[in-house]
PDB file of C-alpha atoms in Angstrom:
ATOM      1  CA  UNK A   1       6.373  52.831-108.355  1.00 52.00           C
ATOM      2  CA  UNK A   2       5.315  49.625-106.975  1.00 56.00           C
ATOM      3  CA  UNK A   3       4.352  48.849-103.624  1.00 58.00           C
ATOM      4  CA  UNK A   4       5.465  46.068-101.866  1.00 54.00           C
ATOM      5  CA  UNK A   5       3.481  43.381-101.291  1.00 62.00           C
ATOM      6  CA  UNK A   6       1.013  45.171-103.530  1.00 68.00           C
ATOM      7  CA  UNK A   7      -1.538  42.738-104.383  1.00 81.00           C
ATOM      8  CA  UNK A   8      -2.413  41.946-108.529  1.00 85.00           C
ATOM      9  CA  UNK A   9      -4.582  39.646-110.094  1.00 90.00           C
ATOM     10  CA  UNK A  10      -2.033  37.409-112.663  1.00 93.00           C
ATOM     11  CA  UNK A  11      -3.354  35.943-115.845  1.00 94.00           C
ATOM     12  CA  UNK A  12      -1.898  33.475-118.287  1.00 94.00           C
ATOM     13  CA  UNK A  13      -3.261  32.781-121.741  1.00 95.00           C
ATOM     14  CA  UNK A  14      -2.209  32.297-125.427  1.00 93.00           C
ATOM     15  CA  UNK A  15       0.111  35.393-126.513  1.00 92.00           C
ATOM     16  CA  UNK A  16      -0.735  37.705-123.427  1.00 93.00           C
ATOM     17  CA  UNK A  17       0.794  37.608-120.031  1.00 93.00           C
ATOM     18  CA  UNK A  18      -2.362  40.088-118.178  1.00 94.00           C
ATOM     19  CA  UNK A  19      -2.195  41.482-114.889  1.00 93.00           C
ATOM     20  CA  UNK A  20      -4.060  44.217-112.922  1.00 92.00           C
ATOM     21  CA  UNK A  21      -4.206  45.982-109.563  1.00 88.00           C
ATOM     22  CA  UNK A  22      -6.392  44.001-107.255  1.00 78.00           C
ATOM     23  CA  UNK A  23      -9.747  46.204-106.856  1.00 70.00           C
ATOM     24  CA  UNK A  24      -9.677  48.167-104.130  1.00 58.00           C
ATOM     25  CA  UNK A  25     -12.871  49.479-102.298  1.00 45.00           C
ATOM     26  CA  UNK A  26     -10.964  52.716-101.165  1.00 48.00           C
ATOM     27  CA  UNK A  27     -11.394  56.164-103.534  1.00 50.00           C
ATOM     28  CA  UNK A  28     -11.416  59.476-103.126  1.00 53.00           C
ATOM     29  CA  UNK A  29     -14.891  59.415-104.983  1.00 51.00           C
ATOM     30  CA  UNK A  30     -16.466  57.806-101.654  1.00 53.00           C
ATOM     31  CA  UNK A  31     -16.731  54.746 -99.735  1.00 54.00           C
ATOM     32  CA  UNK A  32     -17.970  52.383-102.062  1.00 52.00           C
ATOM     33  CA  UNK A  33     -16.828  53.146-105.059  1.00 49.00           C
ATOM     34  CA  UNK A  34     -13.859  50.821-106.920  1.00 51.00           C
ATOM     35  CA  UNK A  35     -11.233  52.711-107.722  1.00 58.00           C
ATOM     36  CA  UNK A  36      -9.414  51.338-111.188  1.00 66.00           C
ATOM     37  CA  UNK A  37      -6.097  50.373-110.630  1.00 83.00           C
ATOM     38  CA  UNK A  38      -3.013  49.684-112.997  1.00 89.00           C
ATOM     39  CA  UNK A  39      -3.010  47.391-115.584  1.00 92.00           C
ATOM     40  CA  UNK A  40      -0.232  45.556-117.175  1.00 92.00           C
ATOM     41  CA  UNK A  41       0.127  43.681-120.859  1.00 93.00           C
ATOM     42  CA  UNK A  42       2.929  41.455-122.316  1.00 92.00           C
ATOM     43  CA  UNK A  43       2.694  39.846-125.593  1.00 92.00           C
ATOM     44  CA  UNK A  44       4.532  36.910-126.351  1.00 90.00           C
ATOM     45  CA  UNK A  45       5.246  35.350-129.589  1.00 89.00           C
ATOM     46  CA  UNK A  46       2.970  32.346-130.566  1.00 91.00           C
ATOM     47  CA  UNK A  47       3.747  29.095-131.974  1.00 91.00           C
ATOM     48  CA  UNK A  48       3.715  28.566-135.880  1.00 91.00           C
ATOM     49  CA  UNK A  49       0.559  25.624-136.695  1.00 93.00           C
ATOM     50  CA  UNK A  50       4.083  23.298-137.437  1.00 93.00           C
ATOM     51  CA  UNK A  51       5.700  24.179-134.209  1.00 92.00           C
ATOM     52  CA  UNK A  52       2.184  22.950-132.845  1.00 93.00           C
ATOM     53  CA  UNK A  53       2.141  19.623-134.868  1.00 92.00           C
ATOM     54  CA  UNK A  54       5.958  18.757-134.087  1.00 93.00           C
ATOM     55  CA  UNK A  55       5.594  19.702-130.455  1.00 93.00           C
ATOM     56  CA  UNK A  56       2.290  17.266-130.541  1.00 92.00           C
ATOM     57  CA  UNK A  57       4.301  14.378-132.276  1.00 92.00           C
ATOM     58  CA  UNK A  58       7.061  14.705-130.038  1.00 92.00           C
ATOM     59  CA  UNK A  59       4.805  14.172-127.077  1.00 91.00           C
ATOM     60  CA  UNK A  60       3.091  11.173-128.839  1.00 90.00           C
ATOM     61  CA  UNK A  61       5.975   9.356-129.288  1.00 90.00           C
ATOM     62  CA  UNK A  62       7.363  10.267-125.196  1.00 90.00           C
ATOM     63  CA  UNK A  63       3.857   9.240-123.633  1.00 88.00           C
ATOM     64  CA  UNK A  64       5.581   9.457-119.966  1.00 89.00           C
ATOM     65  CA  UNK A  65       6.985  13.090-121.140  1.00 90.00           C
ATOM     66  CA  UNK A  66       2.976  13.222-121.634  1.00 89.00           C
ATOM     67  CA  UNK A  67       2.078  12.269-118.258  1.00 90.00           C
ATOM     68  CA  UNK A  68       4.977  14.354-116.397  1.00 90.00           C
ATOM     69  CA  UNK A  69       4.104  17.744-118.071  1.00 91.00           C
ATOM     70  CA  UNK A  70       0.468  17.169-116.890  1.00 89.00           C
ATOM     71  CA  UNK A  71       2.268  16.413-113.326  1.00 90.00           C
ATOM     72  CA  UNK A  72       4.093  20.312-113.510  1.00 91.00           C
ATOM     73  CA  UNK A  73       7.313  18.202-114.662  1.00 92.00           C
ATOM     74  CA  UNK A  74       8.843  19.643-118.111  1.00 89.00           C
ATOM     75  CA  UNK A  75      10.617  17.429-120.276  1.00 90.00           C
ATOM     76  CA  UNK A  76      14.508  18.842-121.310  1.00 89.00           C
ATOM     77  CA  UNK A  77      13.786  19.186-124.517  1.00 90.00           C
ATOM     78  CA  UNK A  78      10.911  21.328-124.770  1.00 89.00           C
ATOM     79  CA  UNK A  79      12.658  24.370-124.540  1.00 84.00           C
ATOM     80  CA  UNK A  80      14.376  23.965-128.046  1.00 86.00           C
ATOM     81  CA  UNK A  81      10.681  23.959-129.370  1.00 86.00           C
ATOM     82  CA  UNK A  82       9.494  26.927-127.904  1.00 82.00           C
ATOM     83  CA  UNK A  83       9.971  29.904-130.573  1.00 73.00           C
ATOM     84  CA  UNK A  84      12.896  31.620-130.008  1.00 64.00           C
ATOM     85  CA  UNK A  85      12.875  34.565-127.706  1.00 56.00           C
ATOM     86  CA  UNK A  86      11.102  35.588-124.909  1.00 58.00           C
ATOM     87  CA  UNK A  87       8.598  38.267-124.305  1.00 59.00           C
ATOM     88  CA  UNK A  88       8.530  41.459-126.242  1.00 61.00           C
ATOM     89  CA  UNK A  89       9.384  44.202-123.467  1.00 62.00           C
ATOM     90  CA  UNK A  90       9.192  47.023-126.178  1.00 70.00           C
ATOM     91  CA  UNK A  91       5.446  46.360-126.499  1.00 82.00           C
ATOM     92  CA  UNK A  92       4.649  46.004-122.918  1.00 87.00           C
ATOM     93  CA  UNK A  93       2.795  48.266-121.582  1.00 89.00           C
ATOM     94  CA  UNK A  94       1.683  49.446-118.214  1.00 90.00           C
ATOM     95  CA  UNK A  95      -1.615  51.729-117.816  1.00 89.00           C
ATOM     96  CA  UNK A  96      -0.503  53.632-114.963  1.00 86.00           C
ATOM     97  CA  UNK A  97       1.391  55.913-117.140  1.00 81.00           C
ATOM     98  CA  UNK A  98       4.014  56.530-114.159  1.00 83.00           C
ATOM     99  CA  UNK A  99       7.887  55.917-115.785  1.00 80.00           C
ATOM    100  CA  UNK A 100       9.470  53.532-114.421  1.00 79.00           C
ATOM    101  CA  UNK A 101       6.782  52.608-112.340  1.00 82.00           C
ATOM    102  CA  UNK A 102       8.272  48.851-111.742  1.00 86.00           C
ATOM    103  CA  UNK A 103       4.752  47.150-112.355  1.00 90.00           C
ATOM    104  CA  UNK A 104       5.781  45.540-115.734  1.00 88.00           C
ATOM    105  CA  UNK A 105       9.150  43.887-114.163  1.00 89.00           C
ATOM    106  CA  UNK A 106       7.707  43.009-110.975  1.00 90.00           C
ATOM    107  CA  UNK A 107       4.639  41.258-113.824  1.00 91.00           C
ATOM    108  CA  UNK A 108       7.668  39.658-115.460  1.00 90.00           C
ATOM    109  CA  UNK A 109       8.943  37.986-112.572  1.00 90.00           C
ATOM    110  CA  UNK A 110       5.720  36.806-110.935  1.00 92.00           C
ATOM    111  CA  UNK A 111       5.015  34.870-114.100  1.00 92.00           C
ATOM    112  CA  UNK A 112       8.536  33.398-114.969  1.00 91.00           C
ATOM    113  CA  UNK A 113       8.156  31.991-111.498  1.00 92.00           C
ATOM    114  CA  UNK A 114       4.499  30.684-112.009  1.00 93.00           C
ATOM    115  CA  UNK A 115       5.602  29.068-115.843  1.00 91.00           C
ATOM    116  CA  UNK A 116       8.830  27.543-114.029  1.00 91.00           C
ATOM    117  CA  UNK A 117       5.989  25.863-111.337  1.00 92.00           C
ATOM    118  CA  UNK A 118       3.407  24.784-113.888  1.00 93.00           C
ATOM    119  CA  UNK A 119       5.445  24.287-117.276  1.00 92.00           C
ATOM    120  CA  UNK A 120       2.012  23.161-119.118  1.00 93.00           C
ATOM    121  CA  UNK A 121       1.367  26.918-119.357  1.00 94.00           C
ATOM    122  CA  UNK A 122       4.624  27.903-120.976  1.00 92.00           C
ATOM    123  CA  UNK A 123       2.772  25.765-124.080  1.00 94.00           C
ATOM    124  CA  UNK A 124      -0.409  27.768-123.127  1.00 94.00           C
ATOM    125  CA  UNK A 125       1.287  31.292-123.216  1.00 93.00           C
ATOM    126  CA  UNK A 126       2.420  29.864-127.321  1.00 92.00           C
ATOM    127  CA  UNK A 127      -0.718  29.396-128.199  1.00 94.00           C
ATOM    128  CA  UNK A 128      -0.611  25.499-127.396  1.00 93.00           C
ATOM    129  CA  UNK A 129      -3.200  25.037-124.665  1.00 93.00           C
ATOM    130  CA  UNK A 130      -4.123  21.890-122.873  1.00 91.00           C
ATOM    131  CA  UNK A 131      -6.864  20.754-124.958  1.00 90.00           C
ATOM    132  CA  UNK A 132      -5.378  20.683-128.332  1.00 91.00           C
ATOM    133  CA  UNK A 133      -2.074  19.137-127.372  1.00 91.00           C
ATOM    134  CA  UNK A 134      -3.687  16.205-125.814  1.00 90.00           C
ATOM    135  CA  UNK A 135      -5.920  16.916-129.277  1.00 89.00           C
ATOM    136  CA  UNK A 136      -2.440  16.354-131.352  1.00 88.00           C
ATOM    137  CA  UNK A 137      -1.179  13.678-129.369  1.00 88.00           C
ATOM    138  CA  UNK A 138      -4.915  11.455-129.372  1.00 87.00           C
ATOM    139  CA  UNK A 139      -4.791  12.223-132.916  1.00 85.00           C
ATOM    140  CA  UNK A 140      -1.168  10.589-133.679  1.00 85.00           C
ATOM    141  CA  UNK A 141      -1.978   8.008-131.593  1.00 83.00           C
ATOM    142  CA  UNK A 142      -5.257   6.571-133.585  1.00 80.00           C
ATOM    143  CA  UNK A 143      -3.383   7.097-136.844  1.00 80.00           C
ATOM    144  CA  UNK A 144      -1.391   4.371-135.800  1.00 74.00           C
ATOM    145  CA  UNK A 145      -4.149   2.220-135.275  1.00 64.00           C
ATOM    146  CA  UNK A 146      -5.184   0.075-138.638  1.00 64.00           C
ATOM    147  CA  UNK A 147      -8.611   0.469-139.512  1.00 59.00           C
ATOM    148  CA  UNK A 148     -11.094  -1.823-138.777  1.00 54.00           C
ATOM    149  CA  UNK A 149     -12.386  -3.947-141.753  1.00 45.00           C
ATOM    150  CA  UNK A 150     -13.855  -7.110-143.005  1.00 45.00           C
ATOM    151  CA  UNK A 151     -11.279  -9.950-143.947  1.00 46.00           C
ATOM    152  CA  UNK A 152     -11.016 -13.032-145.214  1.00 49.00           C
ATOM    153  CA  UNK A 153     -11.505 -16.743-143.296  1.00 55.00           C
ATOM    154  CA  UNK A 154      -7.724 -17.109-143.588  1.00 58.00           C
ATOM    155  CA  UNK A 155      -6.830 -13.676-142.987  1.00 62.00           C
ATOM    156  CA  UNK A 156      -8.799 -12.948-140.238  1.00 59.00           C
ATOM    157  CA  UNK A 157      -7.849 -16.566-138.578  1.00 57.00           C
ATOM    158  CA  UNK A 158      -3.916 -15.257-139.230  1.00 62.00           C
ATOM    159  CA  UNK A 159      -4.370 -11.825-137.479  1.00 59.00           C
ATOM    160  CA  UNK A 160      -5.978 -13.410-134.656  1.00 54.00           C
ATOM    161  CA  UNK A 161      -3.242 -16.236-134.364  1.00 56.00           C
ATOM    162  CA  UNK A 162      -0.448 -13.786-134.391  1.00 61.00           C
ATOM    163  CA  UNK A 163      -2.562 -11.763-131.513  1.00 55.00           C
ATOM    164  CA  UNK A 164      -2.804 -14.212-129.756  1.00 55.00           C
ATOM    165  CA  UNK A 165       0.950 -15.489-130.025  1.00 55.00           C
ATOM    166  CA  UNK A 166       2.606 -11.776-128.977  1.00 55.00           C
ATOM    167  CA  UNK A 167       0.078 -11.276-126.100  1.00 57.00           C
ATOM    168  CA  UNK A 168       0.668  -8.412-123.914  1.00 55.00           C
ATOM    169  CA  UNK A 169       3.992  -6.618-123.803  1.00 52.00           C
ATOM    170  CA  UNK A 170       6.689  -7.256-120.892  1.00 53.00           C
ATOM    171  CA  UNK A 171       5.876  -3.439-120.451  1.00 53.00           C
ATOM    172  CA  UNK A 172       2.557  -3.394-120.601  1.00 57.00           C
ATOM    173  CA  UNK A 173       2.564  -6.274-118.096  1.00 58.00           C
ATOM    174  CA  UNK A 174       5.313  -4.946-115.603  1.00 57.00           C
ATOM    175  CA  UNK A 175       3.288  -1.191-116.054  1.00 57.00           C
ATOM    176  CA  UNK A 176       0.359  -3.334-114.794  1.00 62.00           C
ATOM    177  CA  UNK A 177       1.995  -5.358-111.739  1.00 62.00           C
ATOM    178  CA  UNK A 178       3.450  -2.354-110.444  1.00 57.00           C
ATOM    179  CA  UNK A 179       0.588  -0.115-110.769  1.00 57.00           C
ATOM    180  CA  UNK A 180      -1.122  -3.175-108.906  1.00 62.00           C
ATOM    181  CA  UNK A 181       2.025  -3.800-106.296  1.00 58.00           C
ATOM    182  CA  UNK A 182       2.656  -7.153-107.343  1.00 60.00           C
ATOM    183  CA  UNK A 183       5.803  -6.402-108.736  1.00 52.00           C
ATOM    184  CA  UNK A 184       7.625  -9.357-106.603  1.00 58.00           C
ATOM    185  CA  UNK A 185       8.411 -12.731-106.889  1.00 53.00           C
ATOM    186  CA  UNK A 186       6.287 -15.390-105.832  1.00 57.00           C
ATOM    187  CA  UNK A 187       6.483 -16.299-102.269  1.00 52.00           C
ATOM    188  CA  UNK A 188       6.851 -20.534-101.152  1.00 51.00           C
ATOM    189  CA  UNK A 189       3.146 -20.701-101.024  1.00 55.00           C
ATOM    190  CA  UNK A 190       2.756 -20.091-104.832  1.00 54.00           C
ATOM    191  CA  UNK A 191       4.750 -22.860-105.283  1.00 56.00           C
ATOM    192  CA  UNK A 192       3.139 -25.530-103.096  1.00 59.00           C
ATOM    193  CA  UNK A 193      -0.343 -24.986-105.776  1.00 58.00           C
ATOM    194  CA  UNK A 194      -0.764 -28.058-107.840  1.00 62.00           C
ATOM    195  CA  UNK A 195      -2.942 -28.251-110.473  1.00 59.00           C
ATOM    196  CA  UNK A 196      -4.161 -30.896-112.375  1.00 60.00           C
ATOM    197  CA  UNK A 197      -6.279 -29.854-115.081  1.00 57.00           C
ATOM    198  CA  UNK A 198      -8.307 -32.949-117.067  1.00 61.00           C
ATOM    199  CA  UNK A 199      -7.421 -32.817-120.751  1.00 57.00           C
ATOM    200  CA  UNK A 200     -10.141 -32.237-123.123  1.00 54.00           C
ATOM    201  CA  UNK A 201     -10.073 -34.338-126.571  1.00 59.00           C
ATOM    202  CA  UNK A 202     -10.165 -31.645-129.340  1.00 55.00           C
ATOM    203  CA  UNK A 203     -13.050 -33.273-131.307  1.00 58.00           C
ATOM    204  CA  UNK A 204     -15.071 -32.666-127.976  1.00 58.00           C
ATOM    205  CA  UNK A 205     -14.548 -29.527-127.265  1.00 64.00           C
ATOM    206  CA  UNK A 206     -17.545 -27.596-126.912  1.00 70.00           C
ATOM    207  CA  UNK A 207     -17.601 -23.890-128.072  1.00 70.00           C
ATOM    208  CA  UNK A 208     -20.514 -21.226-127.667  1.00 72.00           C
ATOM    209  CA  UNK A 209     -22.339 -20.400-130.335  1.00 74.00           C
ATOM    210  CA  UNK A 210     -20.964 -16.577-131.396  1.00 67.00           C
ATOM    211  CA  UNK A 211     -22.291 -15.931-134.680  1.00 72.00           C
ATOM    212  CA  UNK A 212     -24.880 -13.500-133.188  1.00 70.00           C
ATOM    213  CA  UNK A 213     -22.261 -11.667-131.225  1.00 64.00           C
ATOM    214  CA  UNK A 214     -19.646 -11.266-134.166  1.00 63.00           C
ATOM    215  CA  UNK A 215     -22.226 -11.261-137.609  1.00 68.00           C
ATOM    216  CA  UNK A 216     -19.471  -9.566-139.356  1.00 66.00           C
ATOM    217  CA  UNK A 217     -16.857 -11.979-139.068  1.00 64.00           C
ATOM    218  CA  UNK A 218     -16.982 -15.095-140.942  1.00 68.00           C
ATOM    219  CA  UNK A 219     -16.518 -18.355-140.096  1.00 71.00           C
ATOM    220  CA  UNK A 220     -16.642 -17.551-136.428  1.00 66.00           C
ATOM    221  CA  UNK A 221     -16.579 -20.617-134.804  1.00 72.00           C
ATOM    222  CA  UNK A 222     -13.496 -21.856-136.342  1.00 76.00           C
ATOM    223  CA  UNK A 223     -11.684 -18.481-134.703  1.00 71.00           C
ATOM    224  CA  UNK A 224     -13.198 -18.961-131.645  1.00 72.00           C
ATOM    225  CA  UNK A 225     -12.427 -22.640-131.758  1.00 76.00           C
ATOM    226  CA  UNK A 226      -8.517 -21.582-132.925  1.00 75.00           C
ATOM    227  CA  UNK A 227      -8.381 -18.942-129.942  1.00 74.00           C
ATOM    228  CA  UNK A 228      -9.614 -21.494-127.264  1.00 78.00           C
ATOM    229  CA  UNK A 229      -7.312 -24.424-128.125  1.00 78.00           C
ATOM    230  CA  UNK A 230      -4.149 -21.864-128.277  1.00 75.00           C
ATOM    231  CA  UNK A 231      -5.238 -20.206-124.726  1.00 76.00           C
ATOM    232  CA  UNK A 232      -5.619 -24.097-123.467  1.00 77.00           C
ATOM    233  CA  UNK A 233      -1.946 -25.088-125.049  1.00 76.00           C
ATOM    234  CA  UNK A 234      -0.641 -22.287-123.599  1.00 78.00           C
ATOM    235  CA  UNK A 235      -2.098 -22.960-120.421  1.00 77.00           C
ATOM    236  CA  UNK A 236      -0.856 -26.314-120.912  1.00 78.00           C
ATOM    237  CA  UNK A 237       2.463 -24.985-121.597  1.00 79.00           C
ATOM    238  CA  UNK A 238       3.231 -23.137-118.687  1.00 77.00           C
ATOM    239  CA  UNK A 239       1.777 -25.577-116.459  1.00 76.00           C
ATOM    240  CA  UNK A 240       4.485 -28.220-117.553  1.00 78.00           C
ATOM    241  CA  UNK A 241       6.855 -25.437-116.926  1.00 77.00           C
ATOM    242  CA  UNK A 242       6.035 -24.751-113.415  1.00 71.00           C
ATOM    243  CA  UNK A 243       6.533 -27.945-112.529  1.00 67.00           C
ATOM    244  CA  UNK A 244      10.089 -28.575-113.975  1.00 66.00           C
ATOM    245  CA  UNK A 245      11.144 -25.390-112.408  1.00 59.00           C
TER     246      UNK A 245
END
């Protein structure tokens, strides 16, 4: 029977829920001597390599779900992608030998109450542990980044206009203010600022020289040249805007 209060070590990994009887230093053998306590096991059934992949993909696509399960926060749906049923009490097993000795149900409860506080290990207990979700999600994320190769003058110059033209997302950019606590508007002061920058005539514009920098990309200086006149109209742009508002 278990003791109350009787202290066990609790373990957590992929398929086994492990505890044992904390050592004690007490025996009948002498002072000294550790005397081997009880030990419980409890299998659990393990994800499938596709209930890994979809459970990664769904993740990848819910990048905050991401960051809360890392923060002991379980998304709602994760539940439905766990395999179905829990623990397999039939093949539990307790080493004390004692029936009904409580240790396997008191083991039980401990850690339902340690997955409910730190969710991330319900995927570890699965077979899903820490490293290779974050493995699945990296992975999904980079395969939707195009690969990196040489181009064309025009091509090149046409990727780099449309770049520049979409800019940072209104996500991206209120993520950033409020992570930076300038999520606000502008007080009176901002709008006192004048600015009056001098115009520079395109056919004197002088640009770096970047062909050491970027070898690989041709005609450089005409795509540095493109990028700095559409960051100056834009510039321009908003200016002008500021000042009729």
């Amino acid at each position: 029977m278990l003791k109350k209060n009787e202290p066990y070590e609790l373990s957590i990994v992929p398929g086994w829920i492990h505890a044992k009887e904390a050592q004690s230093q007490k025996s009948d053998s002498g002072p000294g001597i550790a005397e081997a306590g009880w030990k419980v096991d409890i299998p659990y059934p393990l994800l499938t390599m596709d209930g890994q992949v979809e459970i990664g993909e769904r993740f990848a696509g819910h990048p905050y779900a991401l960051y809360a399960l890392l923060k002991n926060e379980a998304p709602s749906w994760l539940d439905g992608l766990l395999p179905d049923g829990a623990s397999l009490p039939e093949q539990a097993v307790c080493s004390c030998g004692t029936d009904g000795c409580g240790h396997i149900q008191a083991v039980m409860e401990a850690a339902e109450q340690k997955l409910r506080s730190e969710p991330l290990l319900r995927l570890v207990l699965r077979g899903l542990t820490r490293e290779n979700l974050l493995n699945h999600v990296f992975r999904e994320w980079a395969e939707e980044v195009p690969p990196a190769a040489e181009t064309a003058d025009g091509e090149a110059l046409s990727k780099l206009e449309e770049k520049g033209k979409a800019g940072p997302s209104s996500g991206e950019w209120l993520a950033e203010a409020a992570e930076q606590g300038k999520l606000h508007e502008p007080g009176a002061a901002y709008r006192e600022v004048s600015v009056s920058p001098k115009a520079v005539p395109e056919d004197e514009l002088e640009i770096d020289d970047w062909t050491e920098l970027l070898p690989k990309v041709k005609a450089v200086q005409q795509v540095v040249r493109q990028i700095t006149l559409e960051a100056a109209g834009k510039a321009r742009d908003r200016l002008n805007m500021t000042k009729d508002s």
